[in-house]
Every structure is written in structure tokens, then in C-alpha cells.
Amino acid sequence: MIRFGIDAMLLALISLAFVAGAAADRTPEAPPAAVDAVDALRKQLGAALRGAIEEEGPIAAIDVCRDKAPQITKALQNEGVAVGRTSHRLRNPDNAPMPWMKPLLEELRDSTAAPGRFRVVDLGEAGTGYVEAIYLQPLCATCHGSNIAPALHDEIRARYPDDRATGFEPGEFRGLFWAVVPKPAS
Ligand code: HEC
């Protein structure tokens, strides 16, 4: 079990092992600021999505997803914390993974749904990277599943001509929430 107070050098080596894709099921402790930022993004986005679908229907909710997601991520960026979403199969190319996220997408893409599956990566001077796996829920299949209503699918294709984020089954790995936070001053 890896705990706080571990030699920083060892921590960096373990993180590098993750980046290299080495099989490992242990991960350093998640930085609380990163966990908080991702929690806030997940909750606010989920509430906005559910509210919009219930009140205005899924077609109007596309705009909520497109406009609200960047607004929420921007509002959560403070004190050097950055947060967002990415995927191995993107709808919006603006959400493309940064290089350090790619091995984690590879590693987790065949994983089965488990609550709070996360990874921590040492990004050197850039800080600490944190990712949390996202798995498809039944609601998400409305816009990311294999049986999207034709009118809704047309709207999605019109806004996202290069959409690769359909055909997901509930429980399938959909992508990552990510956060980058500064390292504690030492
Ligand atoms: C109303 C339709 C709709 C629903 C329902 C929906 N999404 Fe999306 N999703 C979108 C749209 C539109 C985007 C592109 C947003 C943007 O432009 O940044 C997107 C983007 C994403 C992304 C960012 C990566 C990418 O492909 O661009 C993830 C991850 C994601 N959705 C996961 C989910 C999950 C998980 C759920 C269920 C909790 C969900 N979505 C429900 C429409 C939807």
C-alpha cells in the first residue's frame, strides 16, 4: 500500500511506470484538490444534463452539453487547477487527450465499470495529473448509444461531423475526467 510521505523519487518512478503502460494496480494517493475538481465537474455536468433532458428534451440538451461543459470547466479552474473530459472516441475534437492521458486511455479502455477507478501521474514541473474513468450510464446512451433516435442523431451529426462517440453500451468505458493540480510546496 502506498501512502503519503513516501519518498518523492519513488513516487516519480511509480508514476513513470504508469506512463510507460506497465501493468500495475497500485497508484499513488490522489491529490484532494484534483478529486474535488473532478467531483464538482461530474456533479454539475450531470445535473445540467438531467435537468435539460427532463425540461427540454434530448435535442435541446445537446446545446447544454456543448455550452455548459466548457463553462463549468472554466469556472472550476482556479489556483492553478485545470479540469476537463477526454476520450479514446471523441465527439468534440477540442476534448482530445493531452499526451500524458493517452496511455491511461489505452490502459483503461477495456476496463469494466467500477466506482472511482482513478490514476495519478507525476507531470514534473507541470504538477500532478489525475484521471478518473467514466463508464456509460443508461441515460448517456440516449446520445452515445447504438440506438439514438434518428432526429437526435441528425442534430448530433450536424454539430459534430467527425463524431466517434456513438455505439457505446451501458457500463462501457467512455473516457476520462481529468485534472492537473500544482504540487504542494516542499
Ligand atoms: C443530450 C445528449 C447527451 C447526453 C445525454 C450525454 N452526452 Fe456526452 N456529449 C454530448 C455532446 C453534444 C458532447 C460534446 C460536448 C462538447 O462539445 O464539448 C458530449 C461529450 C462527452 C464527453 C467528452 C469527450 C468527447 O467525446 O468529446 C464525454 C466523456 C461524455 N460526453 C460522456 C457522457 C456521459 C458519461 C453521459 C451520461 C452521464 C453523457 N455523455 C450524456 C451529448 C450528450
Tab-separated table of C-alpha atoms and ligand atoms in Angstrom:
chain	number	residue	atom	x	y	z
A	1	MET	CA	0.000	0.000	0.000
A	2	ILE	CA	1.444	3.335	-1.000
A	3	ARG	CA	0.907	6.134	1.476
A	4	PHE	CA	1.609	9.822	1.903
A	5	GLY	CA	5.127	10.539	2.998
A	6	ILE	CA	6.629	8.129	0.519
A	7	ASP	CA	9.945	9.183	-0.904
A	8	ALA	CA	9.225	11.591	-3.780
A	9	MET	CA	11.727	9.844	-6.006
A	10	LEU	CA	9.963	6.529	-5.660
A	11	LEU	CA	6.654	8.218	-6.351
A	12	ALA	CA	8.014	9.691	-9.564
A	13	LEU	CA	9.316	6.289	-10.652
A	14	ILE	CA	5.994	4.627	-9.973
A	15	SER	CA	4.226	7.324	-11.968
A	16	LEU	CA	6.638	6.844	-14.818
A	17	ALA	CA	5.847	3.148	-14.746
A	18	PHE	CA	2.213	4.059	-15.331
A	19	VAL	CA	3.063	6.349	-18.180
A	20	ALA	CA	5.092	3.545	-19.732
A	21	GLY	CA	1.993	1.377	-19.508
A	22	ALA	CA	3.491	-1.144	-17.085
A	23	ALA	CA	0.895	-3.375	-15.507
A	24	ALA	CA	0.282	-2.120	-12.016
A	25	ASP	CA	-2.820	-1.940	-9.925
A	26	ARG	CA	-1.379	0.356	-7.292
A	27	THR	CA	-1.422	4.094	-7.655
A	28	PRO	CA	-0.146	6.952	-5.500
A	29	GLU	CA	-2.660	8.823	-3.384
A	30	ALA	CA	-4.973	11.125	-5.307
A	31	PRO	CA	-4.428	14.855	-4.609
A	32	PRO	CA	-7.564	16.154	-2.809
A	33	ALA	CA	-7.758	19.305	-4.982
A	34	ALA	CA	-7.926	17.122	-8.114
A	35	VAL	CA	-10.568	14.822	-6.647
A	36	ASP	CA	-12.643	17.854	-5.589
A	37	ALA	CA	-12.416	19.461	-9.040
A	38	VAL	CA	-13.473	16.261	-10.800
A	39	ASP	CA	-16.308	15.680	-8.302
A	40	ALA	CA	-17.605	19.190	-8.942
A	41	LEU	CA	-17.398	18.766	-12.726
A	42	ARG	CA	-19.183	15.408	-12.625
A	43	LYS	CA	-21.969	16.689	-10.364
A	44	GLN	CA	-22.569	19.997	-12.153
A	45	LEU	CA	-22.493	18.447	-15.602
A	46	GLY	CA	-24.761	15.591	-14.554
A	47	ALA	CA	-27.293	17.983	-13.012
A	48	ALA	CA	-27.274	20.284	-16.073
A	49	LEU	CA	-27.731	17.329	-18.414
A	50	ARG	CA	-30.504	15.679	-16.443
A	51	GLY	CA	-32.324	18.997	-15.969
A	52	ALA	CA	-32.148	19.857	-19.665
A	53	ILE	CA	-33.313	16.431	-20.823
A	54	GLU	CA	-36.266	16.456	-18.437
A	55	GLU	CA	-37.304	20.025	-19.181
A	56	GLU	CA	-36.499	20.470	-22.860
A	57	GLY	CA	-35.753	17.027	-24.286
A	58	PRO	CA	-32.525	15.498	-25.618
A	59	ILE	CA	-32.145	17.680	-28.728
A	60	ALA	CA	-32.049	20.880	-26.645
A	61	ALA	CA	-29.745	19.080	-24.206
A	62	ILE	CA	-27.076	18.795	-26.934
A	63	ASP	CA	-26.553	22.538	-26.648
A	64	VAL	CA	-26.412	22.309	-22.872
A	65	CYS	CA	-23.698	19.692	-23.188
A	66	ARG	CA	-21.797	21.754	-25.728
A	67	ASP	CA	-22.051	25.129	-23.973
A	68	LYS	CA	-22.321	24.135	-20.332
A	69	ALA	CA	-19.393	21.714	-20.263
A	70	PRO	CA	-16.779	24.348	-21.232
A	71	GLN	CA	-18.451	26.927	-18.934
A	72	ILE	CA	-18.316	24.579	-15.980
A	73	THR	CA	-14.720	23.503	-16.637
A	74	LYS	CA	-13.684	27.154	-16.942
A	75	ALA	CA	-15.415	28.129	-13.705
A	76	LEU	CA	-13.631	25.305	-11.879
A	77	GLN	CA	-10.188	26.438	-12.972
A	78	ASN	CA	-8.625	28.324	-10.143
A	79	GLU	CA	-5.394	28.363	-8.202
A	80	GLY	CA	-3.657	26.548	-10.986
A	81	VAL	CA	-6.212	23.714	-11.146
A	82	ALA	CA	-7.260	22.629	-14.633
A	83	VAL	CA	-10.052	20.134	-15.251
A	84	GLY	CA	-11.856	18.556	-18.205
A	85	ARG	CA	-13.041	15.449	-20.068
A	86	THR	CA	-11.420	13.369	-22.740
A	87	SER	CA	-11.969	10.091	-24.570
A	88	HIS	CA	-10.464	7.484	-26.905
A	89	ARG	CA	-13.564	8.018	-29.110
A	90	LEU	CA	-14.280	11.719	-29.289
A	91	ARG	CA	-17.355	13.671	-30.148
A	92	ASN	CA	-15.702	17.096	-29.924
A	93	PRO	CA	-12.054	17.195	-31.091
A	94	ASP	CA	-11.482	20.052	-28.591
A	95	ASN	CA	-11.581	17.343	-25.914
A	96	ALA	CA	-8.597	15.480	-27.411
A	97	PRO	CA	-6.313	13.884	-24.811
A	98	MET	CA	-3.052	15.534	-23.806
A	99	PRO	CA	-0.043	13.243	-24.345
A	100	TRP	CA	0.109	12.093	-20.703
A	101	MET	CA	-3.526	10.938	-20.857
A	102	LYS	CA	-3.142	8.657	-23.871
A	103	PRO	CA	-1.511	5.676	-22.086
A	104	LEU	CA	-4.201	5.912	-19.413
A	105	LEU	CA	-6.962	5.795	-22.037
A	106	GLU	CA	-5.237	2.741	-23.527
A	107	GLU	CA	-4.903	1.117	-20.150
A	108	LEU	CA	-8.488	1.717	-19.045
A	109	ARG	CA	-10.421	1.366	-22.288
A	110	ASP	CA	-11.221	-2.319	-21.748
A	111	SER	CA	-11.813	-1.959	-18.026
A	112	THR	CA	-15.161	-2.826	-16.526
A	113	ALA	CA	-17.226	-0.291	-14.630
A	114	ALA	CA	-16.061	0.194	-11.064
A	115	PRO	CA	-16.755	3.229	-8.923
A	116	GLY	CA	-13.905	5.702	-8.558
A	117	ARG	CA	-11.326	3.989	-10.761
A	118	PHE	CA	-8.512	6.550	-10.905
A	119	ARG	CA	-4.833	7.046	-11.776
A	120	VAL	CA	-2.265	9.609	-10.628
A	121	VAL	CA	0.638	10.752	-12.794
A	122	ASP	CA	3.652	12.873	-11.901
A	123	LEU	CA	3.893	15.617	-14.550
A	124	GLY	CA	7.123	17.141	-13.248
A	125	GLU	CA	7.015	20.908	-13.103
A	126	ALA	CA	3.526	20.948	-14.621
A	127	GLY	CA	2.138	19.440	-11.401
A	128	THR	CA	0.233	16.251	-10.705
A	129	GLY	CA	-2.191	14.704	-13.184
A	130	TYR	CA	-5.285	12.854	-12.021
A	131	VAL	CA	-7.800	10.906	-14.116
A	132	GLU	CA	-10.993	9.117	-13.229
A	133	ALA	CA	-12.669	6.584	-15.521
A	134	ILE	CA	-16.132	7.371	-16.910
A	135	TYR	CA	-18.480	4.495	-17.725
A	136	LEU	CA	-21.672	4.838	-19.715
A	137	GLN	CA	-24.909	5.043	-17.746
A	138	PRO	CA	-28.280	4.230	-19.343
A	139	LEU	CA	-29.109	7.980	-19.632
A	140	CYS	CA	-25.912	8.614	-21.592
A	141	ALA	CA	-26.905	6.025	-24.191
A	142	THR	CA	-29.574	8.497	-25.375
A	143	CYS	CA	-26.771	10.432	-27.123
A	144	HIS	CA	-23.815	7.977	-27.087
A	145	GLY	CA	-25.506	4.582	-27.509
A	146	SER	CA	-26.141	2.360	-30.512
A	147	ASN	CA	-29.817	3.189	-30.850
A	148	ILE	CA	-30.011	7.005	-30.983
A	149	ALA	CA	-33.348	8.474	-32.103
A	150	PRO	CA	-32.986	9.498	-35.780
A	151	ALA	CA	-33.851	13.214	-35.338
A	152	LEU	CA	-31.446	13.460	-32.405
A	153	HIS	CA	-28.723	11.632	-34.312
A	154	ASP	CA	-29.117	14.043	-37.251
A	155	GLU	CA	-28.658	17.025	-34.930
A	156	ILE	CA	-25.575	15.480	-33.338
A	157	ARG	CA	-24.038	14.740	-36.747
A	158	ALA	CA	-24.791	18.292	-37.930
A	159	ARG	CA	-22.871	19.784	-34.995
A	160	TYR	CA	-20.145	17.142	-34.778
A	161	PRO	CA	-19.374	15.848	-38.281
A	162	ASP	CA	-16.438	13.760	-37.001
A	163	ASP	CA	-18.367	12.250	-34.100
A	164	ARG	CA	-16.905	8.932	-32.968
A	165	ALA	CA	-18.741	8.818	-29.653
A	166	THR	CA	-21.726	6.610	-30.535
A	167	GLY	CA	-22.266	2.862	-30.228
A	168	PHE	CA	-21.350	2.691	-26.539
A	169	GLU	CA	-23.144	0.155	-24.341
A	170	PRO	CA	-24.181	0.944	-20.761
A	171	GLY	CA	-21.311	0.009	-18.460
A	172	GLU	CA	-18.706	0.501	-21.210
A	173	PHE	CA	-15.657	2.725	-20.671
A	174	ARG	CA	-16.494	6.119	-22.209
A	175	GLY	CA	-13.453	8.215	-21.326
A	176	LEU	CA	-11.826	10.148	-18.514
A	177	PHE	CA	-12.414	13.077	-16.261
A	178	TRP	CA	-9.017	14.689	-15.737
A	179	ALA	CA	-7.452	17.336	-13.521
A	180	VAL	CA	-3.985	18.845	-13.224
A	181	VAL	CA	-3.099	20.392	-9.879
A	182	PRO	CA	0.032	22.118	-8.583
A	183	LYS	CA	2.324	20.101	-6.341
A	184	PRO	CA	2.361	21.057	-2.679
A	185	ALA	CA	5.234	23.445	-1.905
A	186	SER	CA	8.093	21.469	-0.409
B	1	HEC	C1	-28.174	15.214	-24.819
B	1	HEC	C2	-27.161	14.377	-25.404
B	1	HEC	C3	-26.072	13.842	-24.494
B	1	HEC	C4	-26.215	13.072	-23.383
B	1	HEC	C5	-27.500	12.562	-22.759
B	1	HEC	C6	-24.870	12.790	-22.919
B	1	HEC	N1	-23.953	13.385	-23.728
B	1	HEC	FE1	-21.923	13.221	-23.565
B	1	HEC	N2	-21.705	14.536	-25.062
B	1	HEC	C7	-22.743	15.120	-25.772
B	1	HEC	C8	-22.217	16.169	-26.594
B	1	HEC	C9	-23.021	17.081	-27.509
B	1	HEC	C10	-20.814	16.203	-26.348
B	1	HEC	C11	-19.789	17.162	-26.940
B	1	HEC	C12	-19.637	18.293	-25.924
B	1	HEC	C13	-18.642	19.314	-26.356
B	1	HEC	O1	-18.837	19.917	-27.414
B	1	HEC	O2	-17.651	19.506	-25.592
B	1	HEC	C14	-20.531	15.168	-25.383
B	1	HEC	C15	-19.274	14.892	-24.893
B	1	HEC	C16	-18.989	13.945	-23.949
B	1	HEC	C17	-17.653	13.629	-23.448
B	1	HEC	C18	-16.344	14.366	-23.783
B	1	HEC	C19	-15.490	13.666	-24.773
B	1	HEC	C20	-15.952	13.814	-26.205
B	1	HEC	O3	-16.298	12.783	-26.792
B	1	HEC	O4	-15.975	14.947	-26.744
B	1	HEC	C21	-17.802	12.626	-22.547
B	1	HEC	C22	-16.708	11.935	-21.758
B	1	HEC	C23	-19.221	12.338	-22.459
B	1	HEC	N3	-19.908	13.137	-23.342
B	1	HEC	C24	-19.774	11.409	-21.615
B	1	HEC	C25	-21.144	11.348	-21.347
B	1	HEC	C26	-21.708	10.586	-20.251
B	1	HEC	C27	-20.911	9.728	-19.286
B	1	HEC	C28	-23.051	10.794	-20.277
B	1	HEC	C29	-24.078	10.320	-19.302
B	1	HEC	C30	-23.910	10.737	-17.908
B	1	HEC	C31	-23.324	11.669	-21.421
B	1	HEC	N4	-22.148	11.985	-22.027
B	1	HEC	C32	-24.591	12.046	-21.796
B	1	HEC	C33	-24.076	14.780	-25.720
B	1	HEC	C34	-24.643	14.043	-24.700
